[in-house]
Short mmCIF file of C-alpha atoms in Angstrom, two decimals:
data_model
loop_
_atom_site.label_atom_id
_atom_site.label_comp_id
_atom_site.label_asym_id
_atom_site.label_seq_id
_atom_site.Cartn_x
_atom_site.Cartn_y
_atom_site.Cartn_z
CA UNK O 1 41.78 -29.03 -1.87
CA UNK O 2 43.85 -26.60 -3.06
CA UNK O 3 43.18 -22.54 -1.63
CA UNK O 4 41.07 -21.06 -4.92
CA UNK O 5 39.13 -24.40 -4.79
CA UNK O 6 37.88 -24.44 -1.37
CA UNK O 7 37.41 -20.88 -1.50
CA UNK O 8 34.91 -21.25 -4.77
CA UNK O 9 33.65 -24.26 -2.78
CA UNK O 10 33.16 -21.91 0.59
CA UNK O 11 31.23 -19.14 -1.58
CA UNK O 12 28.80 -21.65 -3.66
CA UNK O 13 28.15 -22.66 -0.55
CA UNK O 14 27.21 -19.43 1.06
CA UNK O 15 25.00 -18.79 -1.91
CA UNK O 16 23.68 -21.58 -2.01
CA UNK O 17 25.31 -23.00 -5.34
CA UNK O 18 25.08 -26.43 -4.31
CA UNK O 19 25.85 -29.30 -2.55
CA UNK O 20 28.57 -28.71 0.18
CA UNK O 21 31.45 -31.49 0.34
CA UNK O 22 33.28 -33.49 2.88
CA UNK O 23 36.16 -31.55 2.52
CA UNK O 24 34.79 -28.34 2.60
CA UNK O 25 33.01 -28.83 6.04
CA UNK O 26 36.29 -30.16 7.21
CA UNK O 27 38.49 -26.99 6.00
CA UNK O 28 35.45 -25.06 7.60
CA UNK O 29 36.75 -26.68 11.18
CA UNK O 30 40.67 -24.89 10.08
CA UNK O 31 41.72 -21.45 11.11
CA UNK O 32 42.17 -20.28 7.69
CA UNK O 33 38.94 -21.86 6.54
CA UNK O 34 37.08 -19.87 9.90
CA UNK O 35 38.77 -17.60 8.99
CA UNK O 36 37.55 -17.22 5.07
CA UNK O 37 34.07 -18.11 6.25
CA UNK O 38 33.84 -15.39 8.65
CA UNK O 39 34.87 -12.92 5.77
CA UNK O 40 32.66 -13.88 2.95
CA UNK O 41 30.04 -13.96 5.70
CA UNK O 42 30.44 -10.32 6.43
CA UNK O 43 31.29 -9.32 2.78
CA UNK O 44 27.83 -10.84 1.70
CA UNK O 45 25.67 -9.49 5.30
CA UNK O 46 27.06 -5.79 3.95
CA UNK O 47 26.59 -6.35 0.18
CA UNK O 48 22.71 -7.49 1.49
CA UNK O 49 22.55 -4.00 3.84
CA UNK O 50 23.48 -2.18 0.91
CA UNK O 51 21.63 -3.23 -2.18
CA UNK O 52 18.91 -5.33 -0.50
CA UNK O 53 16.45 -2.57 0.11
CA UNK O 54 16.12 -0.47 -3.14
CA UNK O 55 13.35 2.11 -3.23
CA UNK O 56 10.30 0.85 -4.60
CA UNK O 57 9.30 1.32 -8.14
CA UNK O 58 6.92 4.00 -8.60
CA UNK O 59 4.02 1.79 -10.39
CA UNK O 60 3.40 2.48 -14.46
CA UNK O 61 -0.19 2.09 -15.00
CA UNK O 62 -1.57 2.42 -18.10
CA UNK O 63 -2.54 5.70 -19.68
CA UNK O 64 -6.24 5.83 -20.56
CA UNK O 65 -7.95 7.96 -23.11
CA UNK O 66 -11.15 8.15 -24.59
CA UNK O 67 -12.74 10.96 -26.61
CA UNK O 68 -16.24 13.01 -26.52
CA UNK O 69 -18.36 15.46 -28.01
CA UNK O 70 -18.78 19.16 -27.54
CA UNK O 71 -19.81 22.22 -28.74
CA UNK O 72 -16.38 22.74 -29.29
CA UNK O 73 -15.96 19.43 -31.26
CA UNK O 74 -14.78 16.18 -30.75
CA UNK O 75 -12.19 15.97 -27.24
CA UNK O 76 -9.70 14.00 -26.50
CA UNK O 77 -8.90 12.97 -22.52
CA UNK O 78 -6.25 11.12 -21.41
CA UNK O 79 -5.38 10.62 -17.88
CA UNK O 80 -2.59 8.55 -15.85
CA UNK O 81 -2.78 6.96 -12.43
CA UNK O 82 -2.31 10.64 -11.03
CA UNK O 83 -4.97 12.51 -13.18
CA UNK O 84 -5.34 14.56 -16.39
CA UNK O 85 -2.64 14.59 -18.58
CA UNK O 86 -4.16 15.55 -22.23
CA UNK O 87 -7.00 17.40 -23.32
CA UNK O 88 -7.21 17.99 -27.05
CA UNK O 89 -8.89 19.42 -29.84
CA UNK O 90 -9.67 16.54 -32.05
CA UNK O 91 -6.53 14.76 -30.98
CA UNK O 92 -6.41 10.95 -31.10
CA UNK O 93 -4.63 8.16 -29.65
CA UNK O 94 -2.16 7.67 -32.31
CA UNK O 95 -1.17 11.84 -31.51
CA UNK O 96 -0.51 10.75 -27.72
CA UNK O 97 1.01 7.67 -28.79
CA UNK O 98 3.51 9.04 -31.11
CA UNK O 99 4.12 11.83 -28.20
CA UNK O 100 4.64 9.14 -25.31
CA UNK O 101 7.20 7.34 -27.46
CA UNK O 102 9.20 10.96 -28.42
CA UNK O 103 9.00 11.41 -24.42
CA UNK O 104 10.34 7.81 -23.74
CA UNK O 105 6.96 7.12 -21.89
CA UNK O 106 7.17 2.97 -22.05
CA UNK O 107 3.31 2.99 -21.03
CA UNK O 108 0.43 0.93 -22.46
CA UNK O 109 -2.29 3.38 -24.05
CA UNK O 110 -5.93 1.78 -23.31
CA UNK O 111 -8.86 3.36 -23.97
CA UNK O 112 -11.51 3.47 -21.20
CA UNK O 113 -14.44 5.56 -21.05
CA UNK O 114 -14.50 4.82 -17.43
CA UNK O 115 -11.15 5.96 -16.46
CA UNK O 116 -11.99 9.33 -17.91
CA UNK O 117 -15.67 9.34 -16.52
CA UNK O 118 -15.33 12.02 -14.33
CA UNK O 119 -13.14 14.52 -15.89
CA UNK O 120 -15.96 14.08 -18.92
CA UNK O 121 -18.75 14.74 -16.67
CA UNK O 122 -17.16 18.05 -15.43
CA UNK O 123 -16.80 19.15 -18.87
CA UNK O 124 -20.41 18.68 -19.80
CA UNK O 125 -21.00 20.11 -17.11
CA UNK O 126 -18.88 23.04 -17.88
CA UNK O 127 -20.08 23.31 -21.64
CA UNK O 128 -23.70 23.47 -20.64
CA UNK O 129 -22.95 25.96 -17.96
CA UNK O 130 -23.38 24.17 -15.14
CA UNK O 131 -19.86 24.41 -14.10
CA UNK O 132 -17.36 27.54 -13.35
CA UNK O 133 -14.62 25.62 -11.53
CA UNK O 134 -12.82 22.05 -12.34
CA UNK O 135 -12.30 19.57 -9.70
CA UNK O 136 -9.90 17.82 -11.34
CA UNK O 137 -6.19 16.87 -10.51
CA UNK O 138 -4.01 17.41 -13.98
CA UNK O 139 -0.89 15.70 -13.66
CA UNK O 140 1.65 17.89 -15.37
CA UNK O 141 5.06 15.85 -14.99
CA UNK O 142 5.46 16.04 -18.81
CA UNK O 143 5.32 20.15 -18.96
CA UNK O 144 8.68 21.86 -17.33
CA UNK O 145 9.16 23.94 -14.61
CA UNK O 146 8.40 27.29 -16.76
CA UNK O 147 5.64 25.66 -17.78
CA UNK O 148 4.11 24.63 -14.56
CA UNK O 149 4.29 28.37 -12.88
CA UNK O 150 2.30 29.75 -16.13
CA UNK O 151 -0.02 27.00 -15.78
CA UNK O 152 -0.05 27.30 -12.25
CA UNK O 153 -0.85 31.20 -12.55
CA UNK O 154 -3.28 30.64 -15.50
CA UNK O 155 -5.22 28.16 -13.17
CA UNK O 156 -5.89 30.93 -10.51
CA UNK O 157 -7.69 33.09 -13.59
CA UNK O 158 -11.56 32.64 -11.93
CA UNK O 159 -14.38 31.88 -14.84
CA UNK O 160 -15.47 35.33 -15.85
CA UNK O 161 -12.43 37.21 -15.41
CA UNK O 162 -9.32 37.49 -18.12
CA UNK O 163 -5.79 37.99 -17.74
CA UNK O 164 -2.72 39.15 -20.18
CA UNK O 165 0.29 37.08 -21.17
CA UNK O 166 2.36 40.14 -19.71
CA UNK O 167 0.21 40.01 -16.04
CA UNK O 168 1.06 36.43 -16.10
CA UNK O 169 4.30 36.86 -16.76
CA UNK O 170 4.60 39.97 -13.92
CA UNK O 171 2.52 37.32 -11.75
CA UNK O 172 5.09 34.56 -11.76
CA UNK O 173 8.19 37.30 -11.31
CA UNK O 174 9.40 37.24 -15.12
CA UNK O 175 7.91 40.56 -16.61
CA UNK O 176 9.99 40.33 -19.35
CA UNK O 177 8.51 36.70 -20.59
CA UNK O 178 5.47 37.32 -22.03
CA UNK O 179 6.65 35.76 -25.13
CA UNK O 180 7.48 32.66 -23.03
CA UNK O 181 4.55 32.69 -21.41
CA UNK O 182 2.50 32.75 -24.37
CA UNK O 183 4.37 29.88 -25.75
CA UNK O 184 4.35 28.00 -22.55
CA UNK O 185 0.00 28.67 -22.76
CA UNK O 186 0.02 27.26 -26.53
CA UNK O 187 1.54 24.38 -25.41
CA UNK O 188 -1.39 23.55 -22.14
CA UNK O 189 -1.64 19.87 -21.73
CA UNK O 190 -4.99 20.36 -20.66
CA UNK O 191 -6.39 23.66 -22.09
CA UNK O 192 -10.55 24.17 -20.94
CA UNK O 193 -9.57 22.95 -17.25
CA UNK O 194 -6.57 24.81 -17.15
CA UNK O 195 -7.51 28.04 -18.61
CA UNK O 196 -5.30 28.99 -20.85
CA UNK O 197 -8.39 30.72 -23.20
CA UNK O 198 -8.67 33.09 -20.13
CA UNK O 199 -5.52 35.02 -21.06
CA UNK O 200 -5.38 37.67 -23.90
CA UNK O 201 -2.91 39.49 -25.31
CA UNK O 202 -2.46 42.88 -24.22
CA UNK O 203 -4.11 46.35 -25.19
CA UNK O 204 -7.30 44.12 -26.34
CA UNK O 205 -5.91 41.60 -28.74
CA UNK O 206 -7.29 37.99 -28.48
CA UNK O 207 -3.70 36.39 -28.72
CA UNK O 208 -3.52 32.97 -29.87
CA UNK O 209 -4.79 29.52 -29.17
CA UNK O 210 -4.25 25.74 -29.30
CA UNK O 211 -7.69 24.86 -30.61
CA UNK O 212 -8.15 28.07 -32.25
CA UNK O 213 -9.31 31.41 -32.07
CA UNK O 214 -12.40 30.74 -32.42
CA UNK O 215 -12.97 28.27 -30.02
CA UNK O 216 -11.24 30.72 -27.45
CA UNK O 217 -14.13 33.20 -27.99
CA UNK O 218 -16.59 29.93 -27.75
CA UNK O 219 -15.10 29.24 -24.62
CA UNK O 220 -15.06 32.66 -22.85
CA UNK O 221 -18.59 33.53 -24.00
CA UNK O 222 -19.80 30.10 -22.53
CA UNK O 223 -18.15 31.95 -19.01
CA UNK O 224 -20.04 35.22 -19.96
CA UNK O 225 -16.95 37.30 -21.14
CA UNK O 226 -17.03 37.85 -24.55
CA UNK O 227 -19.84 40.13 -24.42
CA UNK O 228 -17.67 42.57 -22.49
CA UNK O 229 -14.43 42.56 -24.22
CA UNK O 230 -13.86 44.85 -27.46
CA UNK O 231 -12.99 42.72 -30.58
CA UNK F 1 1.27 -11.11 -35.42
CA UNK F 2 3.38 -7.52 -34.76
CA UNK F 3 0.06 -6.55 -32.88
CA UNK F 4 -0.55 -9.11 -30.76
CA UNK F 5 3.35 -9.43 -30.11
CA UNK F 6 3.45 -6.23 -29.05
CA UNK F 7 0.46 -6.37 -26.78
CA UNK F 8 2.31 -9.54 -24.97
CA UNK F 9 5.32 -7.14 -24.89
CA UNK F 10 2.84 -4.77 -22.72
CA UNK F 11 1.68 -7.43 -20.64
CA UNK F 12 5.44 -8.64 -19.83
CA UNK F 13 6.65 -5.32 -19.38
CA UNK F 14 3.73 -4.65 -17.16
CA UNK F 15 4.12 -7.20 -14.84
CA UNK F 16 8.38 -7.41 -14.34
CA UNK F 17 8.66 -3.58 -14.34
CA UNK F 18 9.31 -3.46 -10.75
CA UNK F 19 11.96 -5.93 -10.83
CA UNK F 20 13.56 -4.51 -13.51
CA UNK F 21 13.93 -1.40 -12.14
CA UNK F 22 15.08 -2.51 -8.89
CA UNK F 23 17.53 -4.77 -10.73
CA UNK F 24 18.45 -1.48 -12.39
CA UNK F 25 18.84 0.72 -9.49
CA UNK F 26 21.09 -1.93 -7.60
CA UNK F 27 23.19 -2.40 -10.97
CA UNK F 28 23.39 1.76 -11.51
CA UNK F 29 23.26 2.92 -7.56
CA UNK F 30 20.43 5.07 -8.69
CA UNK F 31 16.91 4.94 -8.77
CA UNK F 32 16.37 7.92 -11.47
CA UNK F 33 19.02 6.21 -13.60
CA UNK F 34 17.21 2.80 -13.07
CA UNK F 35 13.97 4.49 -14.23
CA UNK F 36 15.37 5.98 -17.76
CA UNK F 37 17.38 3.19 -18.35
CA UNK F 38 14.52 1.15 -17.91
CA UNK F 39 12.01 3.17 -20.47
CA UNK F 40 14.86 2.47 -22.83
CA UNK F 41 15.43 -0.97 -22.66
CA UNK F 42 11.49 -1.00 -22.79
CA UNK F 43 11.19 1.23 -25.77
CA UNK F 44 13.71 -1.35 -27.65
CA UNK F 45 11.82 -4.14 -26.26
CA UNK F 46 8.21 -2.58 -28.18
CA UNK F 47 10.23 -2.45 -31.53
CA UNK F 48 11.90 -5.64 -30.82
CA UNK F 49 8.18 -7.40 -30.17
CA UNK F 50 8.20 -9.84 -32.53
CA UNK F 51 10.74 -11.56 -31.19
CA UNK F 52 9.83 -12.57 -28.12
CA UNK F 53 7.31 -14.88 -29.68
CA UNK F 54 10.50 -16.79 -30.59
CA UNK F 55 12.10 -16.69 -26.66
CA UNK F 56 10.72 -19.02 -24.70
CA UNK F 57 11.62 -16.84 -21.53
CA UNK F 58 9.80 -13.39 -21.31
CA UNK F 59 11.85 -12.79 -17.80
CA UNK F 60 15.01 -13.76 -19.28
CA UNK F 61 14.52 -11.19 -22.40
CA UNK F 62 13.81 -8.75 -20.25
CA UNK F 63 16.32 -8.83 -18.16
CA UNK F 64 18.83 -9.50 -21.23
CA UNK F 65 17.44 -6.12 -23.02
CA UNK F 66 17.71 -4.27 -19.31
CA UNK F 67 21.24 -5.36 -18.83
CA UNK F 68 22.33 -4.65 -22.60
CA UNK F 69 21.02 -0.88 -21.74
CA UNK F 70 22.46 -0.53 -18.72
CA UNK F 71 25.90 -1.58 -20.17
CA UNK F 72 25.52 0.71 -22.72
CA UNK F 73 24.62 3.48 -19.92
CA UNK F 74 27.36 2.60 -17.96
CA UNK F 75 29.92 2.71 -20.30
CA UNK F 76 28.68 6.39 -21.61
CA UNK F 77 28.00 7.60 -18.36
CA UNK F 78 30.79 10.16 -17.32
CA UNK F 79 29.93 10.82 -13.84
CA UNK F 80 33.11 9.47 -11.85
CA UNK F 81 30.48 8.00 -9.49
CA UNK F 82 27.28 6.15 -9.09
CA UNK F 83 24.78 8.50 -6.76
CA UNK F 84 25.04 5.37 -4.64
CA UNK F 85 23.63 7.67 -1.58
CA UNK F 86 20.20 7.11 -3.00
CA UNK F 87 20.48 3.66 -2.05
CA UNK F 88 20.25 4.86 1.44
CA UNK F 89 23.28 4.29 2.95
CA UNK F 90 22.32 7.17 5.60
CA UNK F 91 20.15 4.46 6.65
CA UNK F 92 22.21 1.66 7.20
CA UNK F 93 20.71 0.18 10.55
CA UNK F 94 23.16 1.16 13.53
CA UNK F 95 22.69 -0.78 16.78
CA UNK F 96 24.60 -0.10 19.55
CA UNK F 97 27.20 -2.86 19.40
CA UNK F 98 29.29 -2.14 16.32
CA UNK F 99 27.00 -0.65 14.65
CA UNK F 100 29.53 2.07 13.48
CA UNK F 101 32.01 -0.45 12.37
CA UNK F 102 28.61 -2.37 10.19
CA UNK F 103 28.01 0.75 8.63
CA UNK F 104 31.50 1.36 7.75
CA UNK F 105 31.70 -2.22 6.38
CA UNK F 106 28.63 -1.47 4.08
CA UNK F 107 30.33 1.68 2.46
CA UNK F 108 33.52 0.20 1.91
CA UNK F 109 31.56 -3.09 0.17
CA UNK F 110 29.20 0.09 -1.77
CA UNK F 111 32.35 1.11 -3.07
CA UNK F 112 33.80 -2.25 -3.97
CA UNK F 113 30.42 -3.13 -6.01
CA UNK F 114 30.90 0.22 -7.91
CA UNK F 115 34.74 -0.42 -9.06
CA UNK F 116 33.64 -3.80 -10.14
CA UNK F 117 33.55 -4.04 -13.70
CA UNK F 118 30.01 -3.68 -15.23
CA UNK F 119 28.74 -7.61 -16.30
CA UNK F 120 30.55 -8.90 -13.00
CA UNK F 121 28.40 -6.16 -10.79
CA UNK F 122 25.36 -7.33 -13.49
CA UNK F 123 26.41 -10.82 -12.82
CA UNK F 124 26.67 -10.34 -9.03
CA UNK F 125 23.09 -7.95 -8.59
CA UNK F 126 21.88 -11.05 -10.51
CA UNK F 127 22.78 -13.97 -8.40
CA UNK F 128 22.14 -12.24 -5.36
CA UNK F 129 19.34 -10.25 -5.66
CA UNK F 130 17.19 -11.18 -8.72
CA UNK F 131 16.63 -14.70 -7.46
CA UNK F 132 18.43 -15.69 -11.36
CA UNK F 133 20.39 -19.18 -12.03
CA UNK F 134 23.50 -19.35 -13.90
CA UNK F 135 21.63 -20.49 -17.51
CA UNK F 136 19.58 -17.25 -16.33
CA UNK F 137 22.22 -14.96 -16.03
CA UNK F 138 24.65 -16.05 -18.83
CA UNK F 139 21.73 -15.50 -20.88
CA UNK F 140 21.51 -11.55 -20.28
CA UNK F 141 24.64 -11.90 -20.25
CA UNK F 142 24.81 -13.51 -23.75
CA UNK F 143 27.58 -15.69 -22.29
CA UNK F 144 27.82 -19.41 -20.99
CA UNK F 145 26.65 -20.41 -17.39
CA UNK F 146 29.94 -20.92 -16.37
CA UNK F 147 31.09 -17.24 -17.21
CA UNK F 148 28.47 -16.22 -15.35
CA UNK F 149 29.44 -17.96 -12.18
CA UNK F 150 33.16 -17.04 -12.75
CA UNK F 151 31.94 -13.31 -12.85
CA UNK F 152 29.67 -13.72 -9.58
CA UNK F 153 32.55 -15.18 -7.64
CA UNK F 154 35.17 -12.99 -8.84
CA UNK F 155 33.29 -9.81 -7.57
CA UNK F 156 32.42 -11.76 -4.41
CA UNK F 157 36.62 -12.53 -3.94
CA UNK F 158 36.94 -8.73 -4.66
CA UNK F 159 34.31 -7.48 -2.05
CA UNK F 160 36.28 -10.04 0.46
CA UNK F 161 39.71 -8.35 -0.46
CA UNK F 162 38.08 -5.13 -0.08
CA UNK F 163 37.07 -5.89 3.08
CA UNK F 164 40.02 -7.13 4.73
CA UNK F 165 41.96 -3.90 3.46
CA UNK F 166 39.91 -1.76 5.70
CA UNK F 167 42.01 -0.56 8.88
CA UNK F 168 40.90 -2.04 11.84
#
């Protein structure tokens, strides 16, 4: 055999390509064939140290949706493996299916009324007063980092109570972004259980909301506050 | 027909993902890479649905939409380097006896893999570590089985040469 031969021989061989000959167990037996062996041997044990392990693949379940009634109109929920990621004003699943596909999001959308059982329950709950807090995990990987401290800061807003854009925007060390923060609010994921609708404009205004203004005042008179503010 | 194509798509897509993307993140030396390259070559795959009725392979589509995006990637990607430390090679095992010179063997071989060029690494990621046969692999390759081998063994000769350069 000639060199490049054995050599292709030596490495189908090693990876198991097929049948090994005759002559290649005899040029094994050589110095220079040891020799080669010994090298692919170690070329192939590092290539294995190094690529074998790769880090798992974070699993992509579905994302599930289903919609319900309220006094607020018709919802929307979706949620992913890690929790809420839509609540919407009459959206539908075409909305969130056009959005996943802008975002690049390669996930199947199913409906299930189960897989958004809970989250549904806590806003009947919540829309026949019943509830003042959501236990609920939103999963907010979609929003950006802005957009998660305003969130973040609106979530801390207790039923009841209102804030301004501008104290959010003092809150989360930006005073000057109250426009931002107002933009990053219109654009909640999951307005009701993160209260967005609990943060007014300043010197008494309403300000501005993703289902409305009128649903706004729905909202924060369901939480007793209306009656107290002057508009 | 586009429907149901496109729910087998799903189904497909479901079940190979994690494959895929560890075929990705060896073939790209990064698992955040691997991930957006994957969503694209899955996003082309939904439009492309009603094809796959005509493949008889739902594996071997995948993988041949995966590696065209990943060429793609690799060829626009201007980073000089792969962020191959994701791959942990802080981690490479070190036992006491030559364990130093092992782990100085696997960079030298992570560095090798990243010069090689793109469908020989694809080629070479295949053979080894995706379990693929040469029909398999000259398919995602889109060329014959006997490219495919050629490619695999070149970048095997290469990681050998590679080797043997290192000072001892």
């Amino acid at each position: 055999m000639i060199g490049k031969k054995k050599e292709e021989e030596l490495i189908g061989a090693l990876l198991g390509d097929g049948e090994r000959s005759a002559e290649l167990d005899a040029w094994l037996e050589t110095p220079a064939g040891r020799q080669a062996h010994a090298a692919y041997g170690r070329a192939l044990a590092a290539l294995d140290l190094a690529l074998g392990d790769v880090p798992a693949a974070e699993p992509r379940g579905a994302v599930y949706y289903t919609t319900m009634q309220s006094p607020v109109g018709p919802l929307f929920l979706a949620a992913t493996e890690r929790g809420l990621v839509r609540v919407a004003f009459g959206g539908s699943a075409d909305a969130l299916r056009a959005e996943l596909a802008r975002r690049r999001v390669a996930r199947p959308l199913v409906r299930s009324d189960d897989a958004l059982a809970e989250p549904a329950r806590q806003l009947e709950e919540y829309f026949a007063g019943r509830r003042r807090v959501f236990d609920l995990e939103p999963d907010l990987r979609f929003a950006t980092p802005f957009q998660r401290l305003v969130l973040g800061a609106a979530s801390s807003i207790p039923a009841g109570a209102v804030s301004t854009y501008g104290d959010i925007a003092r809150s989360i060390g930006q005073p000057g972004a109250s426009r931002a923060v107002g933009q990053a609010l219109g654009h909640n994921p999951v307005p009701i259980v993160i209260p967005c609708h609990r943060v007014l404009a300043g010197g008494g205004g309403m300000g501005g909301y993703t289902g409305g203004l009128e649903i706004k005042k729905r909202l924060l008179a369901i939480e007793g506050v209306v009656g107290n503010l002057s508009f | 027909m586009v429907k149901g194509a496109e729910m087998d798509f799903s189904a497909l897509a479901e079940r190979h993902r994690p494959e895929i993307v560890a075929y990705l993140t060896r073939l790209l030396g990064s698992a955040e890479d691997a991930e957006d390259v994957c969503q694209d070559a899955l996003l082309r795959g939904f439009r492309a649905a009603e094809r796959l009725s005509a493949e008889s392979n739902g594996r071997a589509w995948l993988y041949k939409i995966a590696t065209n995006s990943a060429l793609t990637f690799l060829r626009r990607r201007t980073r000089a380097r792969a962020r191959w430390s994701m791959l942990g090679l802080d981690d490479v095992p070190a036992p006491a006896a030559g364990g130093t010179e092992r782990a100085a063997e696997v960079e030298i071989v992570v560095r090798a893999v990243e010069r090689l060029p793109p469908r020989q690494r694809a080629a070479l990621v295949q053979r080894r570590f995706q379990e693929m046969g040469y029909e398999e692999i000259g398919a995602a390759l889109g060329c014959t089985p006997e490219t495919a081998r050629a490619h695999v063994y070149q970048a095997i000769k290469k990681l050998r040469t590679e080797l043997e350069r290192k000072p001892r």
